[in-house]
Amino acid sequence: MGALEIKPGIFWVGAIDWAVRDFHGYITPNGTTYNNYLIKDKHITLVDTVKHDFSDYTIDNIRDIVDPAKIENIVINHIENDHMTSIDRIMALAPKAVIYITERGKKGLDRFFDASRWNIRLVKTGDTLSTGSKTILFLETPMLHWPDSMMSYVKEDKLLISQDGFGQHIASTARFDDEYCDQYSITALEHAVRDYYANILMPFGPLIKAKLAEIQKLGLEIDMIAPDHGIIWRKDPGKIVKMYLDMANGKADLRVVIIYDTMWHSTEHMTIPIMEGIRAAGVDVEVIKLRSTPMSVAVKRFWESRAMLVGTPTLNNIMFPSVAEFLAHLRGLRPRNRMAGAFGSFGWGGGAVKEACEEMKKIGLDVVEPGMEVLYKPGREDEKSCFEFGKQFAEKVIAYHQKF
Ligand code: FEO
């Protein structure tokens, strides 16, 4: 796909990755894009590059607009590999270009490349770069999504080039929200946003709120948000900002997601009466088996739901390994404002349910104890107990949900 003008004199020159299905461990069934932008002005300026495998695509797209040797400025908003590993290819074509980057970003650039041969200018929040008729204002956004990160705001066009923020992993011929929603739906786009947020940005909710407040305080008018992944927001940029604020504030649906694994189907058997008990309390419920579901899908559904019940058999006195792996993954994502509980079966001594509860407390979840354990295989009485366990848990979830 060739270059595309998104604002007068500003072009998308990125690449579409239709094939990527694993993005550092996060499943991407819809592929992704690596978006970067070229400002054709008195001083030709490139904002971000792309993943190295796609260097030829972005160079060809730049050539559609200008000779790459004429690039005078290169802004690197973020040094993660998917956005800057073609920088050496670009610098070989435009060796005199000045790189604008945060101090922390330069440290990373030095580690990835021999950057001492390049002309580098460090920037911080409030610094500007004139491209001639346009002014780029830099906004540091540390931890969104790496410590080096920043965003670039083109004042005259009210355009926020937002790097990872507001992105989605979508490969599509549509470049804009209105085009994508015509082809698919706003629901599909919203799902992609939540998927991205849950798996990448969940730990940074407080920082996102603070950064959005800072942007508001600066009085920046924004009529287009152009992230480095996926769809550009031109029809309704306010929608994605509101979605981010909601997610940063911990918004969730009144739902319990049961996330479990099983050895000989006993823990799995327990999920059915527990699910029925939750429904009887009037709460939506979904059941996810870990070994049948990609981790990032389980994470997204967890994040969209107000509460989780973890089901784990006991294996050698501890949690089942796939459940332990899931909880370890969740610990890194530092979820807040979510309720949790645990259940499971055991054959010898038990212990996994208690361990799961302890682990979930460490994660920061609001854990309801005790959990529920069943010896060997649930019988009729156990099924009734499971139903009651699910119902009582759901009633607590209703009360908990009202706090938000
Ligand atoms: Fe798309 Fe943090 O990289």
PDB file of C-alpha atoms in Angstrom, residues 72-368:
ATOM      1  CA  GLU A  72      16.382  16.617   7.399  1.00  0.00           C
ATOM      2  CA  ASN A  73      14.732  15.578  10.662  1.00  0.00           C
ATOM      3  CA  ILE A  74      13.750  12.229  12.133  1.00  0.00           C
ATOM      4  CA  VAL A  75      11.622  12.046  15.252  1.00  0.00           C
ATOM      5  CA  ILE A  76      11.868   8.819  17.219  1.00  0.00           C
ATOM      6  CA  ASN A  77       8.915   8.714  19.589  1.00  0.00           C
ATOM      7  CA  HIS A  78       9.692   5.238  20.934  1.00  0.00           C
ATOM      8  CA  ILE A  79      12.645   2.907  20.638  1.00  0.00           C
ATOM      9  CA  GLU A  80      10.880  -0.462  20.797  1.00  0.00           C
ATOM     10  CA  ASN A  81      11.999  -2.673  17.940  1.00  0.00           C
ATOM     11  CA  ASP A  82       8.733  -2.514  16.008  1.00  0.00           C
ATOM     12  CA  HIS A  83       9.136   1.240  15.524  1.00  0.00           C
ATOM     13  CA  MET A  84      12.783   2.049  15.063  1.00  0.00           C
ATOM     14  CA  THR A  85      14.748  -0.938  13.807  1.00  0.00           C
ATOM     15  CA  SER A  86      14.810   0.425  10.264  1.00  0.00           C
ATOM     16  CA  ILE A  87      16.494   3.641  11.452  1.00  0.00           C
ATOM     17  CA  ASP A  88      19.924   2.522  10.182  1.00  0.00           C
ATOM     18  CA  ARG A  89      18.474   1.947   6.698  1.00  0.00           C
ATOM     19  CA  ILE A  90      16.926   5.426   6.737  1.00  0.00           C
ATOM     20  CA  MET A  91      20.089   7.041   8.114  1.00  0.00           C
ATOM     21  CA  ALA A  92      22.133   5.390   5.366  1.00  0.00           C
ATOM     22  CA  LEU A  93      19.935   7.277   2.878  1.00  0.00           C
ATOM     23  CA  ALA A  94      19.844  10.552   4.823  1.00  0.00           C
ATOM     24  CA  PRO A  95      23.084  10.560   6.860  1.00  0.00           C
ATOM     25  CA  LYS A  96      22.887  14.247   7.758  1.00  0.00           C
ATOM     26  CA  ALA A  97      19.388  14.049   9.219  1.00  0.00           C
ATOM     27  CA  VAL A  98      19.011  15.165  12.838  1.00  0.00           C
ATOM     28  CA  ILE A  99      17.342  12.655  15.170  1.00  0.00           C
ATOM     29  CA  TYR A 100      14.993  14.085  17.822  1.00  0.00           C
ATOM     30  CA  ILE A 101      14.581  11.739  20.758  1.00  0.00           C
ATOM     31  CA  THR A 102      14.188  11.744  24.545  1.00  0.00           C
ATOM     32  CA  GLU A 103      17.240  11.282  26.765  1.00  0.00           C
ATOM     33  CA  ARG A 104      16.088   7.801  27.757  1.00  0.00           C
ATOM     34  CA  GLY A 105      15.380   7.019  24.107  1.00  0.00           C
ATOM     35  CA  LYS A 106      18.952   7.903  23.182  1.00  0.00           C
ATOM     36  CA  LYS A 107      20.257   5.437  25.762  1.00  0.00           C
ATOM     37  CA  GLY A 108      18.273   2.729  24.008  1.00  0.00           C
ATOM     38  CA  LEU A 109      19.354   3.885  20.566  1.00  0.00           C
ATOM     39  CA  ASP A 110      22.984   3.670  21.683  1.00  0.00           C
ATOM     40  CA  ARG A 111      22.415   0.074  22.783  1.00  0.00           C
ATOM     41  CA  PHE A 112      20.730  -1.018  19.567  1.00  0.00           C
ATOM     42  CA  PHE A 113      23.009   0.836  17.127  1.00  0.00           C
ATOM     43  CA  ASP A 114      26.298   2.653  16.902  1.00  0.00           C
ATOM     44  CA  ALA A 115      24.441   5.945  17.271  1.00  0.00           C
ATOM     45  CA  SER A 116      27.574   8.031  17.939  1.00  0.00           C
ATOM     46  CA  ARG A 117      27.903   8.548  14.158  1.00  0.00           C
ATOM     47  CA  TRP A 118      24.488  10.244  14.041  1.00  0.00           C
ATOM     48  CA  ASN A 119      23.460  13.816  14.802  1.00  0.00           C
ATOM     49  CA  ILE A 120      21.123  13.527  17.788  1.00  0.00           C
ATOM     50  CA  ARG A 121      19.166  16.226  19.579  1.00  0.00           C
ATOM     51  CA  LEU A 122      17.561  15.432  22.946  1.00  0.00           C
ATOM     52  CA  VAL A 123      14.047  16.748  23.518  1.00  0.00           C
ATOM     53  CA  LYS A 124      11.663  16.934  26.450  1.00  0.00           C
ATOM     54  CA  THR A 125       8.075  18.010  27.045  1.00  0.00           C
ATOM     55  CA  GLY A 126       7.460  21.498  25.706  1.00  0.00           C
ATOM     56  CA  ASP A 127      10.312  21.498  23.189  1.00  0.00           C
ATOM     57  CA  THR A 128       9.341  22.231  19.609  1.00  0.00           C
ATOM     58  CA  LEU A 129      10.653  21.629  16.120  1.00  0.00           C
ATOM     59  CA  SER A 130       9.694  23.817  13.173  1.00  0.00           C
ATOM     60  CA  THR A 131       9.460  22.055   9.842  1.00  0.00           C
ATOM     61  CA  GLY A 132       8.822  25.363   8.061  1.00  0.00           C
ATOM     62  CA  SER A 133       5.103  25.954   8.076  1.00  0.00           C
ATOM     63  CA  LYS A 134       4.398  23.422  10.812  1.00  0.00           C
ATOM     64  CA  THR A 135       5.431  23.135  14.463  1.00  0.00           C
ATOM     65  CA  ILE A 136       5.923  19.854  16.271  1.00  0.00           C
ATOM     66  CA  LEU A 137       5.468  19.970  20.040  1.00  0.00           C
ATOM     67  CA  PHE A 138       7.038  17.078  21.955  1.00  0.00           C
ATOM     68  CA  LEU A 139       5.258  15.478  24.917  1.00  0.00           C
ATOM     69  CA  GLU A 140       7.105  12.911  26.986  1.00  0.00           C
ATOM     70  CA  THR A 141       4.903   9.952  27.918  1.00  0.00           C
ATOM     71  CA  PRO A 142       7.191   7.743  30.016  1.00  0.00           C
ATOM     72  CA  MET A 143       5.978   4.154  30.423  1.00  0.00           C
ATOM     73  CA  LEU A 144       3.448   4.536  27.615  1.00  0.00           C
ATOM     74  CA  HIS A 145       4.684   2.138  26.661  1.00  0.00           C
ATOM     75  CA  TRP A 146       8.405   2.253  27.524  1.00  0.00           C
ATOM     76  CA  PRO A 147      10.382   4.701  29.684  1.00  0.00           C
ATOM     77  CA  ASP A 148      11.649   6.518  26.588  1.00  0.00           C
ATOM     78  CA  SER A 149       8.250   7.156  25.014  1.00  0.00           C
ATOM     79  CA  MET A 150       6.918  10.474  23.799  1.00  0.00           C
ATOM     80  CA  MET A 151       4.198  11.768  21.502  1.00  0.00           C
ATOM     81  CA  SER A 152       4.463  14.449  18.807  1.00  0.00           C
ATOM     82  CA  TYR A 153       1.761  17.064  18.322  1.00  0.00           C
ATOM     83  CA  VAL A 154       1.598  19.007  15.057  1.00  0.00           C
ATOM     84  CA  LYS A 155       0.051  22.291  16.170  1.00  0.00           C
ATOM     85  CA  GLU A 156      -1.172  23.685  12.857  1.00  0.00           C
ATOM     86  CA  ASP A 157      -2.980  20.439  11.988  1.00  0.00           C
ATOM     87  CA  LYS A 158      -4.188  19.597  15.519  1.00  0.00           C
ATOM     88  CA  LEU A 159      -2.667  16.188  14.893  1.00  0.00           C
ATOM     89  CA  LEU A 160      -1.404  14.006  17.745  1.00  0.00           C
ATOM     90  CA  ILE A 161       1.045  11.332  16.597  1.00  0.00           C
ATOM     91  CA  SER A 162       0.570   9.128  19.603  1.00  0.00           C
ATOM     92  CA  GLN A 163       3.033   6.260  19.100  1.00  0.00           C
ATOM     93  CA  ASP A 164       1.747   3.129  20.934  1.00  0.00           C
ATOM     94  CA  GLY A 165      -1.010   5.039  22.721  1.00  0.00           C
ATOM     95  CA  PHE A 166      -4.504   4.695  21.200  1.00  0.00           C
ATOM     96  CA  GLY A 167      -3.245   1.954  18.859  1.00  0.00           C
ATOM     97  CA  GLN A 168      -4.694  -1.421  17.928  1.00  0.00           C
ATOM     98  CA  HIS A 169      -3.305  -4.522  16.311  1.00  0.00           C
ATOM     99  CA  ILE A 170      -5.281  -4.488  13.082  1.00  0.00           C
ATOM    100  CA  ALA A 171      -3.993  -5.147   9.568  1.00  0.00           C
ATOM    101  CA  SER A 172      -6.400  -3.559   7.135  1.00  0.00           C
ATOM    102  CA  THR A 173      -6.539  -1.555   3.949  1.00  0.00           C
ATOM    103  CA  ALA A 174      -8.584   0.964   5.962  1.00  0.00           C
ATOM    104  CA  ARG A 175      -6.402   3.678   7.436  1.00  0.00           C
ATOM    105  CA  PHE A 176      -9.075   5.667   9.268  1.00  0.00           C
ATOM    106  CA  ASP A 177     -11.743   4.878  11.876  1.00  0.00           C
ATOM    107  CA  ASP A 178     -14.624   5.781   9.554  1.00  0.00           C
ATOM    108  CA  GLU A 179     -13.240   3.580   6.750  1.00  0.00           C
ATOM    109  CA  TYR A 180     -12.707   0.655   9.124  1.00  0.00           C
ATOM    110  CA  CYS A 181     -16.181   0.968  10.622  1.00  0.00           C
ATOM    111  CA  ASP A 182     -17.695   0.989   7.124  1.00  0.00           C
ATOM    112  CA  GLN A 183     -15.878  -2.290   6.342  1.00  0.00           C
ATOM    113  CA  TYR A 184     -16.413  -3.898   9.739  1.00  0.00           C
ATOM    114  CA  SER A 185     -18.023  -2.166  12.715  1.00  0.00           C
ATOM    115  CA  ILE A 186     -17.303   0.148  15.592  1.00  0.00           C
ATOM    116  CA  THR A 187     -17.696  -2.897  17.838  1.00  0.00           C
ATOM    117  CA  ALA A 188     -14.817  -4.666  16.063  1.00  0.00           C
ATOM    118  CA  LEU A 189     -12.674  -1.556  16.492  1.00  0.00           C
ATOM    119  CA  GLU A 190     -13.580  -1.218  20.166  1.00  0.00           C
ATOM    120  CA  HIS A 191     -12.652  -4.859  20.739  1.00  0.00           C
ATOM    121  CA  ALA A 192      -9.267  -4.272  19.127  1.00  0.00           C
ATOM    122  CA  VAL A 193      -8.678  -1.228  21.355  1.00  0.00           C
ATOM    123  CA  ARG A 194      -9.560  -3.132  24.532  1.00  0.00           C
ATOM    124  CA  ASP A 195      -7.439  -6.098  23.475  1.00  0.00           C
ATOM    125  CA  TYR A 196      -4.429  -3.810  22.981  1.00  0.00           C
ATOM    126  CA  TYR A 197      -5.013  -1.881  26.201  1.00  0.00           C
ATOM    127  CA  ALA A 198      -5.506  -5.004  28.337  1.00  0.00           C
ATOM    128  CA  ASN A 199      -2.386  -6.751  27.082  1.00  0.00           C
ATOM    129  CA  ILE A 200      -0.039  -3.781  26.773  1.00  0.00           C
ATOM    130  CA  LEU A 201      -1.239  -0.774  28.736  1.00  0.00           C
ATOM    131  CA  MET A 202      -3.154  -2.244  31.688  1.00  0.00           C
ATOM    132  CA  PRO A 203      -0.371  -1.515  34.210  1.00  0.00           C
ATOM    133  CA  PHE A 204      -0.249   2.157  33.281  1.00  0.00           C
ATOM    134  CA  GLY A 205      -3.811   3.361  33.999  1.00  0.00           C
ATOM    135  CA  PRO A 206      -2.749   6.026  36.560  1.00  0.00           C
ATOM    136  CA  LEU A 207      -0.090   7.344  34.165  1.00  0.00           C
ATOM    137  CA  ILE A 208      -2.601   7.470  31.317  1.00  0.00           C
ATOM    138  CA  LYS A 209      -5.020   9.504  33.425  1.00  0.00           C
ATOM    139  CA  ALA A 210      -2.253  11.904  34.452  1.00  0.00           C
ATOM    140  CA  LYS A 211      -1.032  12.300  30.870  1.00  0.00           C
ATOM    141  CA  LEU A 212      -4.521  12.950  29.505  1.00  0.00           C
ATOM    142  CA  ALA A 213      -5.038  15.564  32.235  1.00  0.00           C
ATOM    143  CA  GLU A 214      -1.710  17.177  31.274  1.00  0.00           C
ATOM    144  CA  ILE A 215      -2.750  17.352  27.618  1.00  0.00           C
ATOM    145  CA  GLN A 216      -6.040  18.919  28.663  1.00  0.00           C
ATOM    146  CA  LYS A 217      -4.194  21.460  30.828  1.00  0.00           C
ATOM    147  CA  LEU A 218      -1.978  22.411  27.901  1.00  0.00           C
ATOM    148  CA  GLY A 219      -5.188  23.230  26.028  1.00  0.00           C
ATOM    149  CA  LEU A 220      -4.188  21.209  22.974  1.00  0.00           C
ATOM    150  CA  GLU A 221      -6.985  20.888  20.471  1.00  0.00           C
ATOM    151  CA  ILE A 222      -6.903  17.481  18.831  1.00  0.00           C
ATOM    152  CA  ASP A 223      -8.857  16.651  15.714  1.00  0.00           C
ATOM    153  CA  MET A 224      -6.841  13.619  14.627  1.00  0.00           C
ATOM    154  CA  ILE A 225      -4.962  10.956  16.577  1.00  0.00           C
ATOM    155  CA  ALA A 226      -2.483   8.945  14.547  1.00  0.00           C
ATOM    156  CA  PRO A 227      -1.022   6.002  16.472  1.00  0.00           C
ATOM    157  CA  ASP A 228       1.891   3.838  15.366  1.00  0.00           C
ATOM    158  CA  HIS A 229      -0.347   0.745  15.131  1.00  0.00           C
ATOM    159  CA  GLY A 230      -3.660   0.248  13.389  1.00  0.00           C
ATOM    160  CA  ILE A 231      -6.379   2.728  12.592  1.00  0.00           C
ATOM    161  CA  ILE A 232      -6.041   6.531  12.624  1.00  0.00           C
ATOM    162  CA  TRP A 233      -8.778   8.360  14.519  1.00  0.00           C
ATOM    163  CA  ARG A 234     -10.122  11.187  12.363  1.00  0.00           C
ATOM    164  CA  LYS A 235     -13.911  10.899  12.566  1.00  0.00           C
ATOM    165  CA  ASP A 236     -14.149  10.687  16.326  1.00  0.00           C
ATOM    166  CA  PRO A 237     -10.828  11.058  18.191  1.00  0.00           C
ATOM    167  CA  GLY A 238     -12.815  11.886  21.338  1.00  0.00           C
ATOM    168  CA  LYS A 239     -14.140   8.327  21.334  1.00  0.00           C
ATOM    169  CA  ILE A 240     -10.754   6.717  21.803  1.00  0.00           C
ATOM    170  CA  VAL A 241      -9.795   9.260  24.482  1.00  0.00           C
ATOM    171  CA  LYS A 242     -13.001   8.442  26.382  1.00  0.00           C
ATOM    172  CA  MET A 243     -12.366   4.713  26.018  1.00  0.00           C
ATOM    173  CA  TYR A 244      -8.875   5.184  27.477  1.00  0.00           C
ATOM    174  CA  LEU A 245     -10.190   7.239  30.381  1.00  0.00           C
ATOM    175  CA  ASP A 246     -12.831   4.596  31.112  1.00  0.00           C
ATOM    176  CA  MET A 247     -10.253   1.808  31.030  1.00  0.00           C
ATOM    177  CA  ALA A 248      -7.765   3.795  33.101  1.00  0.00           C
ATOM    178  CA  ASN A 249     -10.545   4.283  35.662  1.00  0.00           C
ATOM    179  CA  GLY A 250     -11.019   0.500  35.788  1.00  0.00           C
ATOM    180  CA  LYS A 251     -14.370   0.333  33.998  1.00  0.00           C
ATOM    181  CA  ALA A 252     -15.617  -3.247  33.599  1.00  0.00           C
ATOM    182  CA  ASP A 253     -18.795  -5.141  32.781  1.00  0.00           C
ATOM    183  CA  LEU A 254     -20.833  -6.801  35.497  1.00  0.00           C
ATOM    184  CA  ARG A 255     -19.592 -10.266  34.597  1.00  0.00           C
ATOM    185  CA  VAL A 256     -17.701 -13.138  36.182  1.00  0.00           C
ATOM    186  CA  VAL A 257     -15.169 -14.847  33.973  1.00  0.00           C
ATOM    187  CA  ILE A 258     -14.297 -18.382  35.059  1.00  0.00           C
ATOM    188  CA  ILE A 259     -10.745 -19.134  33.983  1.00  0.00           C
ATOM    189  CA  TYR A 260      -9.689 -22.708  34.665  1.00  0.00           C
ATOM    190  CA  ASP A 261      -7.665 -25.705  33.716  1.00  0.00           C
ATOM    191  CA  THR A 262      -8.242 -29.343  34.503  1.00  0.00           C
ATOM    192  CA  MET A 263      -6.397 -32.690  34.780  1.00  0.00           C
ATOM    193  CA  TRP A 264      -9.165 -35.327  34.627  1.00  0.00           C
ATOM    194  CA  HIS A 265     -12.195 -33.052  34.136  1.00  0.00           C
ATOM    195  CA  SER A 266     -13.156 -32.752  37.815  1.00  0.00           C
ATOM    196  CA  THR A 267     -12.308 -29.037  38.062  1.00  0.00           C
ATOM    197  CA  GLU A 268     -13.935 -28.640  34.653  1.00  0.00           C
ATOM    198  CA  HIS A 269     -17.041 -30.398  35.985  1.00  0.00           C
ATOM    199  CA  MET A 270     -17.197 -27.834  38.813  1.00  0.00           C
ATOM    200  CA  THR A 271     -17.376 -24.937  36.354  1.00  0.00           C
ATOM    201  CA  ILE A 272     -20.881 -25.954  35.210  1.00  0.00           C
ATOM    202  CA  PRO A 273     -22.822 -25.679  38.503  1.00  0.00           C
ATOM    203  CA  ILE A 274     -20.699 -22.647  39.501  1.00  0.00           C
ATOM    204  CA  MET A 275     -21.633 -20.986  36.196  1.00  0.00           C
ATOM    205  CA  GLU A 276     -25.309 -21.822  36.811  1.00  0.00           C
ATOM    206  CA  GLY A 277     -25.133 -20.320  40.304  1.00  0.00           C
ATOM    207  CA  ILE A 278     -23.653 -17.099  38.920  1.00  0.00           C
ATOM    208  CA  ARG A 279     -26.422 -16.881  36.323  1.00  0.00           C
ATOM    209  CA  ALA A 280     -29.056 -17.544  38.968  1.00  0.00           C
ATOM    210  CA  ALA A 281     -27.801 -14.429  40.762  1.00  0.00           C
ATOM    211  CA  GLY A 282     -28.389 -12.457  37.555  1.00  0.00           C
ATOM    212  CA  VAL A 283     -24.758 -11.921  36.636  1.00  0.00           C
ATOM    213  CA  ASP A 284     -23.315 -12.543  33.195  1.00  0.00           C
ATOM    214  CA  VAL A 285     -20.704 -15.318  33.113  1.00  0.00           C
ATOM    215  CA  GLU A 286     -18.148 -16.684  30.671  1.00  0.00           C
ATOM    216  CA  VAL A 287     -16.014 -19.828  30.930  1.00  0.00           C
ATOM    217  CA  ILE A 288     -12.466 -20.015  29.558  1.00  0.00           C
ATOM    218  CA  LYS A 289     -10.247 -23.101  29.579  1.00  0.00           C
ATOM    219  CA  LEU A 290      -6.640 -21.988  29.655  1.00  0.00           C
ATOM    220  CA  ARG A 291      -5.085 -24.722  27.536  1.00  0.00           C
ATOM    221  CA  SER A 292      -7.681 -24.070  24.804  1.00  0.00           C
ATOM    222  CA  THR A 293      -7.303 -20.299  24.821  1.00  0.00           C
ATOM    223  CA  PRO A 294      -4.416 -17.958  23.992  1.00  0.00           C
ATOM    224  CA  MET A 295      -3.167 -16.125  27.078  1.00  0.00           C
ATOM    225  CA  SER A 296      -3.891 -12.690  25.617  1.00  0.00           C
ATOM    226  CA  VAL A 297      -7.535 -13.631  24.990  1.00  0.00           C
ATOM    227  CA  ALA A 298      -7.918 -14.756  28.619  1.00  0.00           C
ATOM    228  CA  VAL A 299      -6.281 -11.492  29.764  1.00  0.00           C
ATOM    229  CA  LYS A 300      -8.664  -9.388  27.671  1.00  0.00           C
ATOM    230  CA  ARG A 301     -11.764 -11.178  28.930  1.00  0.00           C
ATOM    231  CA  PHE A 302     -10.484 -10.921  32.514  1.00  0.00           C
ATOM    232  CA  TRP A 303      -9.974  -7.167  32.055  1.00  0.00           C
ATOM    233  CA  GLU A 304     -13.444  -6.622  30.585  1.00  0.00           C
ATOM    234  CA  SER A 305     -15.110  -8.425  33.517  1.00  0.00           C
ATOM    235  CA  ARG A 306     -15.566  -7.124  37.049  1.00  0.00           C
ATOM    236  CA  ALA A 307     -14.649 -10.458  38.628  1.00  0.00           C
ATOM    237  CA  MET A 308     -12.788 -13.701  38.003  1.00  0.00           C
ATOM    238  CA  LEU A 309     -13.046 -17.180  39.462  1.00  0.00           C
ATOM    239  CA  VAL A 310      -9.937 -19.247  38.919  1.00  0.00           C
ATOM    240  CA  GLY A 311     -10.319 -23.013  38.727  1.00  0.00           C
ATOM    241  CA  THR A 312      -7.248 -25.128  39.419  1.00  0.00           C
ATOM    242  CA  PRO A 313      -6.666 -28.753  40.307  1.00  0.00           C
ATOM    243  CA  THR A 314      -3.916 -29.486  42.806  1.00  0.00           C
ATOM    244  CA  LEU A 315      -0.839 -31.027  41.244  1.00  0.00           C
ATOM    245  CA  ASN A 316       1.900 -32.069  43.669  1.00  0.00           C
ATOM    246  CA  ASN A 317       0.430 -29.741  46.340  1.00  0.00           C
ATOM    247  CA  ILE A 318       0.535 -26.654  44.128  1.00  0.00           C
ATOM    248  CA  MET A 319      -1.500 -24.925  41.405  1.00  0.00           C
ATOM    249  CA  PHE A 320      -1.811 -26.495  38.001  1.00  0.00           C
ATOM    250  CA  PRO A 321       1.098 -25.063  35.917  1.00  0.00           C
ATOM    251  CA  SER A 322      -1.042 -23.356  33.260  1.00  0.00           C
ATOM    252  CA  VAL A 323      -3.009 -21.548  36.002  1.00  0.00           C
ATOM    253  CA  ALA A 324       0.219 -20.510  37.741  1.00  0.00           C
ATOM    254  CA  GLU A 325       1.533 -19.202  34.414  1.00  0.00           C
ATOM    255  CA  PHE A 326      -1.626 -17.193  33.812  1.00  0.00           C
ATOM    256  CA  LEU A 327      -1.471 -15.631  37.275  1.00  0.00           C
ATOM    257  CA  ALA A 328       2.224 -14.827  36.806  1.00  0.00           C
ATOM    258  CA  HIS A 329       1.308 -13.052  33.568  1.00  0.00           C
ATOM    259  CA  LEU A 330      -1.458 -11.158  35.336  1.00  0.00           C
ATOM    260  CA  ARG A 331       0.895 -10.076  38.133  1.00  0.00           C
ATOM    261  CA  GLY A 332       2.979  -8.152  35.600  1.00  0.00           C
ATOM    262  CA  LEU A 333      -0.129  -6.378  34.312  1.00  0.00           C
ATOM    263  CA  ARG A 334      -0.973  -5.083  37.819  1.00  0.00           C
ATOM    264  CA  PRO A 335      -4.782  -5.111  37.469  1.00  0.00           C
ATOM    265  CA  ARG A 336      -6.839  -3.107  39.941  1.00  0.00           C
ATOM    266  CA  ASN A 337     -10.538  -2.882  40.847  1.00  0.00           C
ATOM    267  CA  ARG A 338     -11.251  -6.545  40.132  1.00  0.00           C
ATOM    268  CA  MET A 339     -12.716  -9.160  42.475  1.00  0.00           C
ATOM    269  CA  ALA A 340     -11.500 -12.771  42.472  1.00  0.00           C
ATOM    270  CA  GLY A 341     -11.969 -16.182  44.023  1.00  0.00           C
ATOM    271  CA  ALA A 342     -10.811 -19.743  43.422  1.00  0.00           C
ATOM    272  CA  PHE A 343     -12.047 -23.313  43.291  1.00  0.00           C
ATOM    273  CA  GLY A 344     -10.678 -26.687  42.240  1.00  0.00           C
ATOM    274  CA  SER A 345     -10.445 -30.430  42.769  1.00  0.00           C
ATOM    275  CA  PHE A 346      -7.774 -32.493  44.465  1.00  0.00           C
ATOM    276  CA  GLY A 347      -6.941 -36.151  44.914  1.00  0.00           C
ATOM    277  CA  TRP A 348      -4.316 -36.248  47.658  1.00  0.00           C
ATOM    278  CA  GLY A 349      -3.744 -33.312  49.965  1.00  0.00           C
ATOM    279  CA  GLY A 350      -5.137 -30.243  48.160  1.00  0.00           C
ATOM    280  CA  GLY A 351      -3.622 -26.781  48.473  1.00  0.00           C
ATOM    281  CA  ALA A 352      -3.907 -25.240  45.004  1.00  0.00           C
ATOM    282  CA  VAL A 353      -6.986 -23.145  45.803  1.00  0.00           C
ATOM    283  CA  LYS A 354      -5.331 -21.580  48.853  1.00  0.00           C
ATOM    284  CA  GLU A 355      -2.188 -20.929  46.836  1.00  0.00           C
ATOM    285  CA  ALA A 356      -4.221 -19.320  44.024  1.00  0.00           C
ATOM    286  CA  CYS A 357      -5.929 -17.024  46.550  1.00  0.00           C
ATOM    287  CA  GLU A 358      -2.594 -16.003  48.048  1.00  0.00           C
ATOM    288  CA  GLU A 359      -1.167 -15.304  44.612  1.00  0.00           C
ATOM    289  CA  MET A 360      -4.182 -13.234  43.571  1.00  0.00           C
ATOM    290  CA  LYS A 361      -3.871 -11.131  46.721  1.00  0.00           C
ATOM    291  CA  LYS A 362      -0.244 -10.428  45.811  1.00  0.00           C
ATOM    292  CA  ILE A 363      -1.405  -9.372  42.347  1.00  0.00           C
ATOM    293  CA  GLY A 364      -3.681  -6.775  43.964  1.00  0.00           C
ATOM    294  CA  LEU A 365      -7.050  -8.377  43.311  1.00  0.00           C
ATOM    295  CA  ASP A 366      -9.818  -8.168  45.908  1.00  0.00           C
ATOM    296  CA  VAL A 367      -9.993 -11.845  46.848  1.00  0.00           C
ATOM    297  CA  VAL A 368     -13.017 -13.532  48.412  1.00  0.00           C
TER     298      VAL A 368
END
